Tab-separated table of C-alpha atoms in Angstrom:
chain	number	residue	atom	x	y	z
A	649	UNK	CA	126.766	84.882	68.049
A	650	UNK	CA	123.747	84.053	70.118
A	651	UNK	CA	122.482	85.583	72.511
A	652	UNK	CA	122.012	83.715	75.397
A	653	UNK	CA	118.998	85.076	76.760
A	654	UNK	CA	117.298	84.441	73.593
A	655	UNK	CA	118.099	80.519	73.005
A	656	UNK	CA	117.641	79.414	69.562
A	657	UNK	CA	114.297	76.455	69.779
A	658	UNK	CA	115.288	72.742	70.191
A	659	UNK	CA	114.873	71.624	66.417
A	660	UNK	CA	111.394	69.784	65.548
A	661	UNK	CA	111.579	65.931	66.807
A	662	UNK	CA	112.473	63.473	62.954
A	663	UNK	CA	110.857	59.741	63.552
A	664	UNK	CA	109.391	57.447	61.291
A	665	UNK	CA	106.547	54.954	61.995
A	666	UNK	CA	106.387	51.917	60.349
A	667	UNK	CA	102.349	50.269	59.869
A	668	UNK	CA	101.089	47.152	58.967
A	669	UNK	CA	98.626	48.719	56.127
A	670	UNK	CA	97.947	51.821	56.206
A	671	UNK	CA	95.683	54.202	55.891
A	672	UNK	CA	93.084	51.543	57.460
A	673	UNK	CA	90.059	51.299	58.546
A	674	UNK	CA	90.958	49.968	61.912
A	675	UNK	CA	94.107	51.839	62.381
A	676	UNK	CA	91.941	55.566	61.618
A	677	UNK	CA	93.652	56.185	65.742
A	678	UNK	CA	97.045	55.993	64.254
A	679	UNK	CA	96.399	58.643	61.397
A	680	UNK	CA	94.786	60.489	64.392
A	681	UNK	CA	97.929	59.929	65.962
A	682	UNK	CA	100.504	61.299	63.233
A	683	UNK	CA	98.735	64.288	62.298
A	684	UNK	CA	97.953	65.443	66.128
A	685	UNK	CA	101.949	64.904	66.314
A	686	UNK	CA	102.626	66.835	63.656
A	687	UNK	CA	100.387	69.907	64.823
A	688	UNK	CA	102.720	70.018	67.945
A	689	UNK	CA	105.766	70.502	66.098
A	690	UNK	CA	106.746	66.679	64.964
A	691	UNK	CA	108.194	65.381	61.368
A	692	UNK	CA	107.223	62.068	60.868
A	693	UNK	CA	107.925	60.206	57.541
A	694	UNK	CA	105.376	56.853	57.212
A	695	UNK	CA	105.934	53.637	55.727
A	696	UNK	CA	103.252	51.321	55.728
A	697	UNK	CA	104.226	47.059	54.505
A	698	UNK	CA	100.660	47.140	53.287
A	699	UNK	CA	99.198	49.553	50.953
A	700	UNK	CA	95.598	50.495	52.160
A	701	UNK	CA	92.714	48.919	52.501
A	702	UNK	CA	90.657	50.417	50.449
A	703	UNK	CA	90.999	51.565	46.753
A	704	UNK	CA	90.870	55.389	46.479
A	705	UNK	CA	88.017	56.665	45.960
A	706	UNK	CA	86.827	54.499	49.102
A	707	UNK	CA	89.384	56.638	51.044
A	708	UNK	CA	88.462	59.907	53.190
A	709	UNK	CA	90.581	62.891	51.718
A	710	UNK	CA	92.836	62.687	55.127
A	711	UNK	CA	93.153	59.251	54.039
A	712	UNK	CA	94.313	60.571	50.564
A	713	UNK	CA	96.397	62.585	51.741
A	714	UNK	CA	98.407	60.404	53.946
A	715	UNK	CA	98.071	57.688	51.488
A	716	UNK	CA	100.421	59.579	48.782
A	717	UNK	CA	102.896	60.306	51.267
A	718	UNK	CA	103.790	57.211	52.791
A	719	UNK	CA	105.961	54.795	51.626
A	720	UNK	CA	104.863	51.434	50.261
A	721	UNK	CA	107.354	48.709	51.307
A	722	UNK	CA	105.299	45.546	49.029
A	723	UNK	CA	104.987	48.347	45.959
A	724	UNK	CA	108.665	48.379	45.413
A	725	UNK	CA	108.593	44.550	44.360
A	726	UNK	CA	111.516	42.244	43.309
A	727	UNK	CA	113.334	44.497	42.076
A	728	UNK	CA	113.198	47.020	45.194
A	729	UNK	CA	114.088	43.789	47.147
A	730	UNK	CA	117.054	43.553	45.144
A	731	UNK	CA	118.271	47.267	45.201
A	732	UNK	CA	117.969	47.106	48.965
A	733	UNK	CA	120.337	43.645	49.281
A	734	UNK	CA	122.810	44.769	47.058
A	735	UNK	CA	122.861	48.483	48.417
A	736	UNK	CA	123.160	46.814	52.383
A	737	UNK	CA	126.016	44.209	51.976
A	738	UNK	CA	128.331	47.792	49.886
A	739	UNK	CA	126.952	49.902	52.504
A	740	UNK	CA	126.858	48.033	55.910
A	741	UNK	CA	127.580	44.710	55.199
A	742	UNK	CA	128.893	43.735	59.293
A	743	UNK	CA	124.668	44.901	59.491
A	744	UNK	CA	123.709	42.903	56.930
A	745	UNK	CA	124.567	39.320	58.223
A	746	UNK	CA	123.861	40.609	62.152
A	747	UNK	CA	120.904	41.396	60.612
A	748	UNK	CA	119.974	37.536	58.481
A	749	UNK	CA	121.520	36.115	61.508
A	750	UNK	CA	118.839	37.014	63.868
A	751	UNK	CA	115.973	36.512	60.943
A	752	UNK	CA	117.286	32.925	60.747
A	753	UNK	CA	116.928	32.332	65.033
A	754	UNK	CA	114.166	33.817	64.667
A	755	UNK	CA	112.961	31.062	62.476
A	756	UNK	CA	114.393	28.419	64.290
A	757	UNK	CA	113.957	25.043	63.195
A	758	UNK	CA	110.647	26.191	61.733
A	759	UNK	CA	110.419	26.019	58.015
A	760	UNK	CA	107.439	28.287	57.484
A	761	UNK	CA	109.038	30.581	60.190
A	762	UNK	CA	112.016	30.301	58.524
A	763	UNK	CA	110.911	31.478	55.150
A	764	UNK	CA	108.861	34.549	57.364
A	765	UNK	CA	112.122	35.522	58.682
A	766	UNK	CA	113.179	36.447	55.324
A	767	UNK	CA	110.661	38.174	54.175
A	768	UNK	CA	110.952	40.063	57.697
A	769	UNK	CA	114.840	40.517	56.665
A	770	UNK	CA	114.071	42.143	53.414
A	771	UNK	CA	111.221	44.079	54.084
A	772	UNK	CA	113.731	45.373	56.776
A	773	UNK	CA	116.523	46.244	55.010
A	774	UNK	CA	114.202	48.201	52.292
A	775	UNK	CA	112.843	50.216	55.609
A	776	UNK	CA	116.380	50.619	56.507
A	777	UNK	CA	117.254	52.274	52.753
A	778	UNK	CA	114.182	54.279	52.647
A	779	UNK	CA	115.357	56.036	56.244
A	780	UNK	CA	118.317	56.582	55.671
A	781	UNK	CA	117.532	58.779	52.259
A	782	UNK	CA	114.731	60.593	54.481
A	783	UNK	CA	117.577	60.791	56.931
A	784	UNK	CA	115.669	59.349	59.684
A	785	UNK	CA	117.493	57.641	62.876
A	786	UNK	CA	114.080	56.253	64.681
A	787	UNK	CA	111.363	53.904	63.764
A	788	UNK	CA	107.949	53.642	65.693
A	789	UNK	CA	105.234	50.909	64.776
A	790	UNK	CA	102.352	50.770	66.736
A	791	UNK	CA	101.442	46.810	67.536
A	792	UNK	CA	104.517	44.284	68.391
A	793	UNK	CA	103.313	41.789	65.242
A	794	UNK	CA	105.143	41.140	62.762
A	795	UNK	CA	105.867	45.321	61.512
A	796	UNK	CA	107.885	45.184	64.894
A	797	UNK	CA	109.659	41.818	64.095
A	798	UNK	CA	111.306	44.242	60.732
A	799	UNK	CA	111.612	47.110	62.742
A	800	UNK	CA	113.907	44.358	65.352
A	801	UNK	CA	115.731	43.429	62.394
A	802	UNK	CA	116.258	46.956	61.244
A	803	UNK	CA	117.780	47.747	64.232
A	804	UNK	CA	120.200	45.300	64.156
A	805	UNK	CA	121.069	46.074	60.591
A	806	UNK	CA	121.442	49.848	60.319
A	807	UNK	CA	122.660	52.259	63.045
A	808	UNK	CA	118.882	52.896	64.094
A	809	UNK	CA	116.836	52.903	67.019
A	810	UNK	CA	113.352	51.143	67.162
A	811	UNK	CA	109.927	51.936	69.619
A	812	UNK	CA	106.924	50.242	70.197
A	813	UNK	CA	103.203	51.132	71.120
A	814	UNK	CA	102.230	47.517	72.958
A	815	UNK	CA	97.516	46.906	72.216
A	816	UNK	CA	97.525	43.380	73.082
A	817	UNK	CA	96.056	40.871	73.779
A	818	UNK	CA	97.139	38.513	70.250
A	819	UNK	CA	100.204	39.234	71.398
A	820	UNK	CA	100.928	38.482	75.160
A	821	UNK	CA	98.476	34.857	74.034
A	822	UNK	CA	101.645	33.907	71.681
A	823	UNK	CA	104.628	36.310	73.573
A	824	UNK	CA	107.239	33.202	71.693
A	825	UNK	CA	105.832	33.143	68.106
A	826	UNK	CA	105.885	37.342	67.867
A	827	UNK	CA	109.144	37.422	69.453
A	828	UNK	CA	107.708	39.817	72.017
A	829	UNK	CA	111.039	39.204	75.007
A	830	UNK	CA	113.041	40.145	72.013
A	831	UNK	CA	111.003	42.881	71.043
A	832	UNK	CA	111.745	44.238	74.332
A	833	UNK	CA	115.141	43.685	74.944
A	834	UNK	CA	115.496	45.388	71.788
A	835	UNK	CA	113.371	48.289	71.780
A	836	UNK	CA	114.475	51.638	73.066
A	837	UNK	CA	110.936	52.273	75.104
A	838	UNK	CA	107.803	51.170	75.051
A	839	UNK	CA	104.702	52.877	74.410
A	840	UNK	CA	101.538	51.241	76.655
A	841	UNK	CA	97.601	51.739	76.273
A	842	UNK	CA	97.211	50.463	79.764
A	843	UNK	CA	97.869	49.198	82.908
A	844	UNK	CA	97.270	46.008	82.021
A	845	UNK	CA	99.136	45.738	78.707
A	846	UNK	CA	102.113	46.996	81.118
A	847	UNK	CA	101.406	44.307	83.400
A	848	UNK	CA	101.879	41.136	80.769
A	849	UNK	CA	105.118	42.645	78.853
A	850	UNK	CA	106.224	43.040	83.274
A	851	UNK	CA	105.574	39.359	83.190
A	852	UNK	CA	107.585	38.507	80.048
A	853	UNK	CA	110.937	40.699	81.100
A	854	UNK	CA	113.355	41.514	83.798
A	855	UNK	CA	112.609	43.720	86.230
A	856	UNK	CA	115.393	45.855	85.144
A	857	UNK	CA	113.492	45.995	81.748
A	858	UNK	CA	110.521	47.726	83.173
A	859	UNK	CA	112.294	51.435	83.240
A	860	UNK	CA	111.468	51.148	79.225
A	861	UNK	CA	107.381	51.173	79.959
A	862	UNK	CA	105.592	54.201	79.487
A	863	UNK	CA	101.579	54.690	79.970
A	864	UNK	CA	100.390	56.278	76.926
A	865	UNK	CA	96.670	55.618	76.308
A	866	UNK	CA	94.885	56.265	73.461
A	867	UNK	CA	91.815	59.032	72.872
A	868	UNK	CA	88.774	60.411	70.797
A	869	UNK	CA	88.217	63.824	70.067
A	870	UNK	CA	85.428	65.142	72.552
A	871	UNK	CA	84.545	67.653	70.153
A	872	UNK	CA	84.377	65.233	66.673
A	873	UNK	CA	82.593	62.843	68.977
A	874	UNK	CA	79.920	65.124	70.364
A	875	UNK	CA	77.079	64.462	73.090
A	876	UNK	CA	74.130	62.838	69.949
A	877	UNK	CA	70.101	63.398	71.639
A	878	UNK	CA	68.878	60.642	73.193
A	879	UNK	CA	66.407	59.290	70.593
A	880	UNK	CA	61.923	59.050	71.429
A	881	UNK	CA	61.370	55.102	73.436
A	882	UNK	CA	58.555	54.544	70.618
A	883	UNK	CA	61.096	53.089	68.543
A	884	UNK	CA	63.020	49.587	68.186
A	885	UNK	CA	65.880	50.387	70.469
A	886	UNK	CA	69.199	50.471	68.525
A	887	UNK	CA	72.325	48.689	69.056
A	888	UNK	CA	75.249	49.361	67.333
A	889	UNK	CA	78.391	47.075	67.574
A	890	UNK	CA	81.506	48.688	65.951
A	891	UNK	CA	84.891	46.054	64.950
A	892	UNK	CA	86.442	43.424	62.747
A	893	UNK	CA	83.841	40.703	62.180
A	894	UNK	CA	86.362	38.035	63.457
A	895	UNK	CA	86.088	35.582	67.069
A	896	UNK	CA	87.896	37.588	69.062
A	897	UNK	CA	84.786	39.947	69.088
A	898	UNK	CA	82.204	37.616	70.495
A	899	UNK	CA	79.674	38.738	68.406
A	900	UNK	CA	78.026	35.695	67.981
A	901	UNK	CA	76.936	36.081	71.497
A	902	UNK	CA	75.411	39.109	70.999
A	903	UNK	CA	73.319	37.585	68.288
A	904	UNK	CA	72.592	35.353	70.902
A	905	UNK	CA	71.489	37.819	72.886
A	906	UNK	CA	69.331	39.831	70.498
A	907	UNK	CA	67.320	36.683	70.117
A	908	UNK	CA	67.241	35.952	73.217
A	909	UNK	CA	65.152	39.854	73.888
A	910	UNK	CA	63.547	39.305	70.375
A	911	UNK	CA	61.815	35.493	71.668
A	912	UNK	CA	61.051	38.184	74.906
A	913	UNK	CA	58.159	40.047	72.428
A	914	UNK	CA	61.191	43.051	72.755
A	915	UNK	CA	61.497	45.063	69.857
A	916	UNK	CA	65.476	45.388	69.767
A	917	UNK	CA	67.725	46.156	66.367
A	918	UNK	CA	71.540	45.376	65.584
A	919	UNK	CA	73.687	47.419	63.356
A	920	UNK	CA	76.926	45.173	62.948
A	921	UNK	CA	79.584	47.918	61.748
A	922	UNK	CA	82.357	46.520	60.017
A	923	UNK	CA	83.583	43.137	58.010
A	924	UNK	CA	85.830	40.404	58.264
A	925	UNK	CA	86.117	36.848	58.259
A	926	UNK	CA	83.424	35.843	60.439
A	927	UNK	CA	81.089	37.339	58.310
A	928	UNK	CA	79.152	34.796	56.366
A	929	UNK	CA	79.200	32.702	59.668
A	930	UNK	CA	77.379	35.551	61.461
A	931	UNK	CA	74.912	36.169	59.070
A	932	UNK	CA	74.512	31.945	58.944
A	933	UNK	CA	73.328	32.471	62.960
A	934	UNK	CA	70.990	35.148	61.759
A	935	UNK	CA	69.699	33.610	59.127
A	936	UNK	CA	68.700	30.412	61.751
A	937	UNK	CA	67.653	32.689	64.499
A	938	UNK	CA	65.004	34.020	62.397
A	939	UNK	CA	66.588	37.340	63.180
A	940	UNK	CA	65.774	38.816	59.844
A	941	UNK	CA	66.081	42.741	59.764
A	942	UNK	CA	66.278	43.395	63.573
A	943	UNK	CA	70.005	42.584	62.360
A	944	UNK	CA	71.087	44.989	59.923
A	945	UNK	CA	74.963	44.142	58.117
A	946	UNK	CA	76.289	47.656	57.574
A	947	UNK	CA	80.109	46.322	56.664
A	948	UNK	CA	83.397	48.082	56.927
A	949	UNK	CA	82.513	52.223	57.098
A	950	UNK	CA	84.858	55.509	57.008
A	951	UNK	CA	84.827	57.668	59.927
A	952	UNK	CA	83.335	60.835	58.108
A	953	UNK	CA	80.016	58.072	58.129
A	954	UNK	CA	80.481	56.295	61.511
A	955	UNK	CA	78.899	58.639	63.316
A	956	UNK	CA	75.902	59.046	61.376
A	957	UNK	CA	75.571	55.571	62.380
A	958	UNK	CA	76.554	56.004	65.933
A	959	UNK	CA	74.185	59.128	66.181
A	960	UNK	CA	71.089	56.933	65.775
A	961	UNK	CA	72.032	53.947	68.465
A	962	UNK	CA	70.583	53.332	72.165
A	963	UNK	CA	73.008	51.989	73.215
A	964	UNK	CA	76.590	50.258	71.822
A	965	UNK	CA	77.617	46.534	72.483
A	966	UNK	CA	80.822	44.730	72.647
A	967	UNK	CA	80.838	41.015	73.395
A	968	UNK	CA	84.222	40.376	73.170
A	969	UNK	CA	86.504	37.393	74.193
A	970	UNK	CA	90.025	39.586	73.509
A	971	UNK	CA	90.174	43.428	73.358
A	972	UNK	CA	93.416	46.282	74.346
A	973	UNK	CA	90.859	49.190	75.143
A	974	UNK	CA	88.904	49.826	72.492
A	975	UNK	CA	89.003	53.178	70.569
A	976	UNK	CA	85.640	52.303	69.557
A	977	UNK	CA	83.960	52.104	72.977
A	978	UNK	CA	85.242	55.693	73.799
A	979	UNK	CA	83.609	56.635	70.260
A	980	UNK	CA	80.324	55.605	71.705
A	981	UNK	CA	81.131	56.799	75.145
A	982	UNK	CA	81.987	60.264	73.624
A	983	UNK	CA	78.821	60.765	71.949
A	984	UNK	CA	77.093	59.537	75.246
A	985	UNK	CA	75.595	56.304	74.255
A	986	UNK	CA	75.356	53.898	77.141
A	987	UNK	CA	77.962	50.772	76.722
A	988	UNK	CA	77.818	46.599	77.091
A	989	UNK	CA	80.887	45.284	77.484
A	990	UNK	CA	83.275	42.345	78.628
A	991	UNK	CA	85.203	43.058	82.077
A	992	UNK	CA	87.924	41.394	80.614
A	993	UNK	CA	92.073	42.467	80.051
A	994	UNK	CA	91.993	46.402	79.601
A	995	UNK	CA	88.679	47.646	79.250
A	996	UNK	CA	87.441	48.385	82.925
A	997	UNK	CA	90.479	50.709	83.149
A	998	UNK	CA	87.833	52.634	80.465
A	999	UNK	CA	84.473	51.303	81.774
A	1000	UNK	CA	84.176	50.783	85.160
A	1001	UNK	CA	80.744	49.355	85.791
A	1002	UNK	CA	77.953	50.658	86.197
A	1003	UNK	CA	79.801	54.185	86.781
A	1004	UNK	CA	80.508	54.846	83.292
A	1005	UNK	CA	78.783	51.745	81.026
A	1006	UNK	CA	77.551	48.458	81.772
A	1007	UNK	CA	80.768	45.269	82.107
A	1008	UNK	CA	79.470	41.889	81.525
A	1009	UNK	CA	80.918	38.170	81.987
A	1010	UNK	CA	82.325	37.307	78.545
A	1011	UNK	CA	80.493	34.571	76.389
A	1012	UNK	CA	77.504	34.929	78.700
A	1013	UNK	CA	75.152	35.871	76.265
A	1014	UNK	CA	71.864	35.909	79.101
A	1015	UNK	CA	74.189	38.392	81.186
A	1016	UNK	CA	74.762	40.370	77.779
A	1017	UNK	CA	71.001	40.001	76.855
A	1018	UNK	CA	69.918	41.193	80.776
A	1019	UNK	CA	72.256	44.253	80.897
A	1020	UNK	CA	70.584	45.360	77.055
A	1021	UNK	CA	66.997	44.699	78.573
A	1022	UNK	CA	68.214	47.495	82.416
A	1023	UNK	CA	69.473	49.719	78.885
A	1024	UNK	CA	65.985	49.171	77.398
A	1025	UNK	CA	63.731	49.726	80.461
A	1026	UNK	CA	65.315	52.744	81.722
A	1027	UNK	CA	65.608	56.170	80.085
A	1028	UNK	CA	67.602	57.843	83.286
A	1029	UNK	CA	69.975	54.804	84.023
A	1030	UNK	CA	70.810	55.372	79.795
A	1031	UNK	CA	71.063	58.989	79.776
A	1032	UNK	CA	73.211	58.359	83.546
A	1033	UNK	CA	76.086	56.427	82.066
A	1034	UNK	CA	76.443	58.039	78.422
A	1035	UNK	CA	76.317	61.252	80.328
A	1036	UNK	CA	78.952	60.023	82.651
A	1037	UNK	CA	80.927	57.716	79.949
A	1038	UNK	CA	81.415	61.234	77.938
A	1039	UNK	CA	82.828	62.206	81.286
A	1040	UNK	CA	85.264	59.044	81.712
A	1041	UNK	CA	86.812	59.577	77.826
A	1042	UNK	CA	87.374	63.718	78.984
A	1043	UNK	CA	89.156	63.150	82.052
A	1044	UNK	CA	91.496	60.134	81.056
A	1045	UNK	CA	90.903	59.871	77.298
A	1046	UNK	CA	91.116	62.910	75.371
A	1047	UNK	CA	92.993	62.908	72.169
A	1048	UNK	CA	94.630	65.860	72.749
A	1049	UNK	CA	95.578	65.694	75.920
A	1050	UNK	CA	97.039	61.670	75.956
A	1051	UNK	CA	98.927	62.772	72.144
A	1052	UNK	CA	100.470	65.409	74.050
A	1053	UNK	CA	101.642	62.641	76.812
A	1054	UNK	CA	102.841	60.845	73.928
A	1055	UNK	CA	105.116	63.499	72.337
A	1056	UNK	CA	106.383	64.603	75.736
A	1057	UNK	CA	107.549	60.734	76.343
A	1058	UNK	CA	108.892	61.469	72.486
A	1059	UNK	CA	111.034	64.245	73.078
A	1060	UNK	CA	112.003	62.581	76.774
A	1061	UNK	CA	113.507	59.345	75.664
A	1062	UNK	CA	114.987	60.239	72.129
A	1063	UNK	CA	116.667	63.709	73.054
A	1064	UNK	CA	118.023	60.804	75.680
A	1065	UNK	CA	119.530	58.809	73.053
A	1066	UNK	CA	120.625	62.010	71.123
A	1067	UNK	CA	122.220	62.558	74.424
A	1068	UNK	CA	120.436	66.255	75.206
A	1069	UNK	CA	118.661	64.631	78.114
């Protein structure tokens, strides 16, 4: 007989996470999120469509541990797919055909989209059966991209619910291609990393859907990304840029800004940390501009190395054309590195121009060069912006507080689903 004065504690909330690739250098924040939620008592199982983005010996210890316990869909191959199809036909025949119908409807008359729809349908079968084996009924997905399409289809087949964390902006530029309206309608709730992301979802949905949207910012650990000492002035001015080498990141604009400053006789060096399809193009631009050792391509770097590179930087520059709210900016700001970036999409929610960093127009290499020159010429400005940037992160983008905020969303929303809210 229970004691009313000492009620039994609620059982831990159990849910699944689905990621397109896990672990991955560009998805480190997801690993941190899962780890912190587990520390708060959540039981989380992770599935990934693809294997890790690096071989095992290049993963950090935390990543190796996660990889060992992650369900990898594609590793189960054709036999796993066929098993999932037959088993679901037997156990959930109506759901099987509902999911197939949705996959075909999403593909429409486009043969390529139809083919991908069938792939997503197969992955949805495999994810749903994995969840059933784990006794899980809710699936959470980061990004409203193909992994969320898999979740949307799985929801049609199995007695599960799903939610998303939406970052943007890629999904917003091709909302029909990412089936964003269907995902909004199908999700139980959606976490938005900021107000810009929420505004774009509101644009795509009727007001009766808006109560699904929760503001759930990302964050960094200010104790891990601790202030670094300001560097002496007699060294070359070191600029760091961390991010995938892709057109959206605007690294070619940053190279042009560095070349302008070098032409003016300034001693400046840029480290590009990250890899991606634009690397050959950027290397060619650097060679054509005779930048030589003024630009160092570091390649993709693990979290256990990235802080060393941050610690050696005088400034952080991100010339992006499209972003959500970049975690790399939060990391740099937490380490008191003054940041120069573009006033686009969600970035002004993190950095207020001339208060927490410097904002310039996207594509404006001259303006970017001028902002970097301001930092080079004014050590007091660097220090002021660096200190203010860290304070901004501690106030609004502290990882632990924002994970607790996310945990509260999960508790409220999932217990409401279970009829306990």
